[in-house]
């Protein structure tokens, strides 16, 4: 039976049916395998033996593999899924599991390991880091193969006893949709030999037949015992061959350890594995058809490496071989597959058993790191290199290396795809449903016709206003094109503004169709296009159609969801299916997809289809493109050189064209670059009403993107203000005559509306009008752009004069701005606040997660600098080690301070005594103290110029360390509560002066909403599809239990003054400080413009406690804990009823939900009672204690 | 003795005219059983709102599945086929209620715009409802929509429901029509079998400190009964559809008045919320006493006896009532209560 699946689902379908225990942990791009298994088990789907597999989420991949190890030892059939850093965390256990000859399959969506940068995309650097562990490694290069080889791996591991890593390329295969012939349960039964399962169970640990495993050996025995397993490795390749043959008998699909494709007398051959082998097959077949003697070996079983089988697969005529590795091992003699091939050949030659006619010349190449495109043109370039007398070795292909000149050139314009392959490209937004509709299209065509279908989806790195590009192919033959569509006969753009941001016709093939969603009709649209688009339409003789998809979507009551409308346009114009049949098929698909969302959703989508057909209009294309405006530059002219040369290319989607020389060599990038990327994604932005404003600055406080700024300035500064620049008298308590302006950055607002919701100032005559109101951007943008530029140049406030309260904090310059976080993000306001208060002296260690992505994903990053060039210095190490990483920052900063002070001591005699004592004894607890110390450092440096010698030079270098540094350790709840908790807990046990900010969204937000130990009772999340059954971990209480840790639980919208105070106290506390921040997130499933009210309800119902625990209070005879939530005056049930994550549980099972609500209410009461008792504790001092003892 | 209380409402034979009206009591199977034990002749379920159907679905569609996708997060919630989006949950409640009691269960829908949601009437029929009550809770705010537009749209909703089910359909109305008798006639023409007079609006309140509007539902008061009596009396002679009074029926005497004005049944809600389900048995006992004391042999005998056509002085239902009330105000101030 054939279905449209991606490899993650195709693999999970096999793994779930062949397992009893599934231990999971989320990591991109492998998470969907675990999610599917969790959903299926939650829905009662059974394995091959009639049981529902038990799915258990762990705190890390190390935990997942430990659980698998235990389950295997105790006799279960167990599996897990992972990638990249997750796989690296499993390595210690892989050695153990292999050493104990324990059968299981680990399915890996192979992903880049973080080096100079993190990348979520695909290559083999993770799996290659496991090749030495003793696991067998089986590689699939397509979705069908991933499905098939998953089953083969399960069969072979049981017979061979060697654990298998079954891997396929992350994203390119894991997320590619293809038509897959699905294995039935019956197929699987025929593949799996029950006798091997019995044998596995017979080896299990049981007190009924006790044995010990995991003993410790001494030099006398370890070595021999290690060699004792050799026979199993020797036997393994033959067992895999047997499993593959059995598979061919059962299904008719045949695979070998090494599959050869190409000319039977090839002279030039490629050896590679993974999805690249598919593109290589396409290129090789094309070349062979043109008479070239070339071929390709696809590696399937990579470990144990059967060199003889590899050589046997090559034609005897082979003269030159290029071994292509999708990984890089700097400093190695070559990449791993290359070394293996060299070794196999060399040994065969030495032992005179090589089947080849002559010893071939072998070269090595790298391609496709981090999902870099690997196209037939690149393959042909490699084959062409092999024709040269002295082919380049250790080359790269797919990039331009203008530094070490190792890259091969290729013909980017070459198109070898057959003309009957329908190729379509759709530009859309992550929020408009384009990807979902295209997935449906592929399902329609793939399941309704004989055509093969393929879909692959490219996302940009933003979380708000992100663009998507969908690449679709339909072909009468199986599709091996594992690369993006290069020449599209159909291009659709679902958002009118994208034509001004991206080169949307870059891929449009001559004579193709271009469909644009635009409010303009066929007569007006031409004038709205940038010249580049108009010219491309004319030059390439495109047929140009328009439709107002937004109007259709509005009319049917699905505002913004233009995807179904555009999908109808595709079927009407592309001719993939006859029109009537296509429309009927879309209707069926809509019914199928949306049925579970309800009849209303179905009806509205169907109405959209009907209306779409009527909305489609063809545009008469003029003979020549009339001169129209060019597309605006990606960055403004005043942007710095690096931004002009490098960043702008990345913003424009042309990063592939940048050569090696453009890049920093060590992953070090300039900060403050989001200011140059003017995204202009909001349809409405806030407008300030200066007459109504009470200058509370709450709007600026909550703005997640730092687009609302407040300044107080001298009236004289208004000279030269643009017309319409709003300004009003500053309501100063000291009666000073200054002006106040609240300014919006119009191009950086996401339109979330939080500022308006939080604004307390209402017009008395018309209370819906506030001091800040959302207005359509079209009427405001031009004016506010000018105003913003003027505002930026108004002087910044003197930090020494600002009060330490909500209002004062928002007069400080944010050094975290315009991030790519979601509209309405609940995390970023905290980071912005920290940046305002301490950013000019902050070091930030950021755990991997949302905050490391919106904080550090290229092309632009939001951590910024002040006029003096100071600002947060930021780095991300890993997910699991952030507490330790930040501790390292503190230790280094302290060491630098100590070095500076020591040097200062050494030079004290040559410096004014007052300056030296000032520097050494400075009180840096206030802004004034910091400023004074900075002034002293300047004075010191001036004096050092006149003091010769190395000590003086060293002090000059070290002097900045005399100014106090603020170390912030930032991460989400996945880090703090789960994977990083061990390190975090250790940090609590130290006296290090670090500030830990936990942005608690109560879910793994970045990887798509998996539960964490912070997830509250009753919430649905991935891995907790039925709703979490137990309460949230009390992280604050755990930290308080140490006694010396400052702890605060804060909620910025509900208790802003407390939050601002807590963050300042945490920073001032000279030891570890933990601040847990309530962070509304789109994974909570409600309109985040309401998150202010919802957070208030969280606090008032007690579900989110607000408190400060300051150990300093003990010395004053007070209890350290102060509860600041106020009395409980709302019901937990009301709080829960307003968020989709809870509602999803209610919709699924009302009775369970009612129980969970009751449990949540009890949980809240009990926690509150416990906290109150803690807050009421009186600690007797020593004298009182002695007196008590005396009595 | 109880035989004399028998009545016909929406084509259903009811053992007495006291129907437990739509209220939260119907959510609780235990309360439902106690209503039956106390003698309720039928139960109207709490309303399933149009907004619950469309809002739940569109809300779930938007908030659970409509968020921006990224490469790492192509969704935010577990995909599931076992979701019940509002109506399924309601249908289940109808089914369970139906199983728990033997009196007729009248399902209730509340909505005002024609659309896909009216299809759910069909599912309510399948779930075992004996009849449907459609609450046309409509508050016109658009000055461009004239009375006819509003009424035509309402009639279209009723027609949609009629087409979806074979069950008898009663329409619960507001008192705010220019010509209620005409609306009733139109409803009758398109096949409605009953009218419930009247629904009660959520009433707004204003928070003068925070400049916010709140809404509250207050329980009914017997003072609301006279409005029902008047319209029952006016409609009763000119329509053949079933009529029920809803709002202000707290005691047996209230019920008797409504029946005399022309109701075939009375719906009791607030009195039950205040005094518990057992209050129905008190009302029935009192009603029996009264009927016996006054030598009535059946409800039929008094049903409509005080309507516009049969009462001794019809002017009291018409403008004359207004005149005489005002003129008598100073001598009978207690009337105002």
PDB file of N, CA, C and O in Angstrom, chain B residues 21 39 60 71 76 78 98 125 128 152 156 177 195 206 250 252 263 270 284 288 292 332:
ATOM      1  N   UNK B  21     -36.009  23.501  32.613  1.00  0.00           N
ATOM      2  CA  UNK B  21     -35.472  24.282  31.492  1.00  0.00           C
ATOM      3  C   UNK B  21     -33.960  24.169  31.382  1.00  0.00           C
ATOM      4  O   UNK B  21     -33.288  23.585  32.252  1.00  0.00           O
ATOM      5  N   UNK B  39     -40.181  14.780  39.541  1.00  0.00           N
ATOM      6  CA  UNK B  39     -41.402  14.823  38.746  1.00  0.00           C
ATOM      7  C   UNK B  39     -41.331  15.646  37.474  1.00  0.00           C
ATOM      8  O   UNK B  39     -42.349  15.839  36.811  1.00  0.00           O
ATOM      9  N   UNK B  60      -9.480  26.067  18.005  1.00  0.00           N
ATOM     10  CA  UNK B  60      -8.504  24.976  18.036  1.00  0.00           C
ATOM     11  C   UNK B  60      -7.663  25.011  16.768  1.00  0.00           C
ATOM     12  O   UNK B  60      -6.444  24.854  16.802  1.00  0.00           O
ATOM     13  N   UNK B  71      11.540  25.400  10.943  1.00  0.00           N
ATOM     14  CA  UNK B  71      12.157  24.126  10.576  1.00  0.00           C
ATOM     15  C   UNK B  71      12.154  23.163  11.761  1.00  0.00           C
ATOM     16  O   UNK B  71      11.951  21.971  11.612  1.00  0.00           O
ATOM     17  N   UNK B  76       2.964  22.485  17.073  1.00  0.00           N
ATOM     18  CA  UNK B  76       3.180  22.785  18.488  1.00  0.00           C
ATOM     19  C   UNK B  76       2.415  21.850  19.407  1.00  0.00           C
ATOM     20  O   UNK B  76       2.605  21.858  20.608  1.00  0.00           O
ATOM     21  N   UNK B  78       0.455  17.846  19.933  1.00  0.00           N
ATOM     22  CA  UNK B  78       0.379  16.488  19.388  1.00  0.00           C
ATOM     23  C   UNK B  78      -0.808  16.366  18.434  1.00  0.00           C
ATOM     24  O   UNK B  78      -1.879  16.892  18.721  1.00  0.00           O
ATOM     25  N   UNK B  98     -29.834  10.667  28.151  1.00  0.00           N
ATOM     26  CA  UNK B  98     -30.918   9.857  27.596  1.00  0.00           C
ATOM     27  C   UNK B  98     -30.966   8.491  28.289  1.00  0.00           C
ATOM     28  O   UNK B  98     -32.035   7.976  28.587  1.00  0.00           O
ATOM     29  N   UNK B 125     -30.236  14.595  16.988  1.00  0.00           N
ATOM     30  CA  UNK B 125     -31.326  13.638  16.761  1.00  0.00           C
ATOM     31  C   UNK B 125     -30.816  12.218  16.936  1.00  0.00           C
ATOM     32  O   UNK B 125     -31.401  11.411  17.642  1.00  0.00           O
ATOM     33  N   UNK B 128     -30.337  10.852  20.339  1.00  0.00           N
ATOM     34  CA  UNK B 128     -31.494  10.407  21.105  1.00  0.00           C
ATOM     35  C   UNK B 128     -32.340  11.518  21.680  1.00  0.00           C
ATOM     36  O   UNK B 128     -33.194  11.267  22.538  1.00  0.00           O
ATOM     37  N   UNK B 152     -35.595  37.512   8.667  1.00  0.00           N
ATOM     38  CA  UNK B 152     -35.369  36.549   7.580  1.00  0.00           C
ATOM     39  C   UNK B 152     -34.152  35.669   7.883  1.00  0.00           C
ATOM     40  O   UNK B 152     -34.151  34.467   7.613  1.00  0.00           O
ATOM     41  N   UNK B 156     -34.098  31.685   8.400  1.00  0.00           N
ATOM     42  CA  UNK B 156     -33.216  30.796   7.627  1.00  0.00           C
ATOM     43  C   UNK B 156     -32.493  29.809   8.551  1.00  0.00           C
ATOM     44  O   UNK B 156     -32.307  28.635   8.209  1.00  0.00           O
ATOM     45  N   UNK B 177     -39.746  41.892  19.318  1.00  0.00           N
ATOM     46  CA  UNK B 177     -40.116  41.887  17.904  1.00  0.00           C
ATOM     47  C   UNK B 177     -41.150  42.976  17.688  1.00  0.00           C
ATOM     48  O   UNK B 177     -41.988  43.225  18.574  1.00  0.00           O
ATOM     49  N   UNK B 195     -42.934  27.397  20.440  1.00  0.00           N
ATOM     50  CA  UNK B 195     -42.195  28.616  20.761  1.00  0.00           C
ATOM     51  C   UNK B 195     -42.054  28.689  22.274  1.00  0.00           C
ATOM     52  O   UNK B 195     -42.990  28.336  23.012  1.00  0.00           O
ATOM     53  N   UNK B 206     -21.214  47.786  34.169  1.00  0.00           N
ATOM     54  CA  UNK B 206     -20.049  48.627  33.879  1.00  0.00           C
ATOM     55  C   UNK B 206     -19.204  48.810  35.130  1.00  0.00           C
ATOM     56  O   UNK B 206     -19.720  49.137  36.205  1.00  0.00           O
ATOM     57  N   UNK B 250     -41.840  30.356  39.244  1.00  0.00           N
ATOM     58  CA  UNK B 250     -41.157  29.885  40.452  1.00  0.00           C
ATOM     59  C   UNK B 250     -42.063  29.033  41.329  1.00  0.00           C
ATOM     60  O   UNK B 250     -41.596  28.218  42.097  1.00  0.00           O
ATOM     61  N   UNK B 252     -46.211  27.071  41.931  1.00  0.00           N
ATOM     62  CA  UNK B 252     -47.310  26.403  41.235  1.00  0.00           C
ATOM     63  C   UNK B 252     -48.282  27.431  40.660  1.00  0.00           C
ATOM     64  O   UNK B 252     -48.777  27.295  39.545  1.00  0.00           O
ATOM     65  N   UNK B 263     -49.996  28.675  27.705  1.00  0.00           N
ATOM     66  CA  UNK B 263     -48.835  27.785  27.603  1.00  0.00           C
ATOM     67  C   UNK B 263     -49.265  26.324  27.666  1.00  0.00           C
ATOM     68  O   UNK B 263     -50.267  25.999  28.321  1.00  0.00           O
ATOM     69  N   UNK B 270     -34.585  29.006  37.356  1.00  0.00           N
ATOM     70  CA  UNK B 270     -34.020  29.743  38.498  1.00  0.00           C
ATOM     71  C   UNK B 270     -34.483  29.172  39.828  1.00  0.00           C
ATOM     72  O   UNK B 270     -33.705  29.054  40.772  1.00  0.00           O
ATOM     73  N   UNK B 284     -45.542  20.569  41.998  1.00  0.00           N
ATOM     74  CA  UNK B 284     -46.565  19.641  41.486  1.00  0.00           C
ATOM     75  C   UNK B 284     -47.634  19.366  42.546  1.00  0.00           C
ATOM     76  O   UNK B 284     -48.833  19.340  42.258  1.00  0.00           O
ATOM     77  N   UNK B 288     -51.516  20.222  42.167  1.00  0.00           N
ATOM     78  CA  UNK B 288     -52.550  19.219  42.359  1.00  0.00           C
ATOM     79  C   UNK B 288     -53.608  19.696  43.363  1.00  0.00           C
ATOM     80  O   UNK B 288     -54.800  19.581  43.126  1.00  0.00           O
ATOM     81  N   UNK B 292     -57.459  20.378  42.567  1.00  0.00           N
ATOM     82  CA  UNK B 292     -58.470  19.617  43.296  1.00  0.00           C
ATOM     83  C   UNK B 292     -59.414  20.573  44.023  1.00  0.00           C
ATOM     84  O   UNK B 292     -60.641  20.453  43.929  1.00  0.00           O
ATOM     85  N   UNK B 332     -53.265  51.211  44.131  1.00  0.00           N
ATOM     86  CA  UNK B 332     -52.775  49.842  44.382  1.00  0.00           C
ATOM     87  C   UNK B 332     -51.274  49.771  44.143  1.00  0.00           C
ATOM     88  O   UNK B 332     -50.814  49.175  43.184  1.00  0.00           O
TER      89      UNK B 332
END
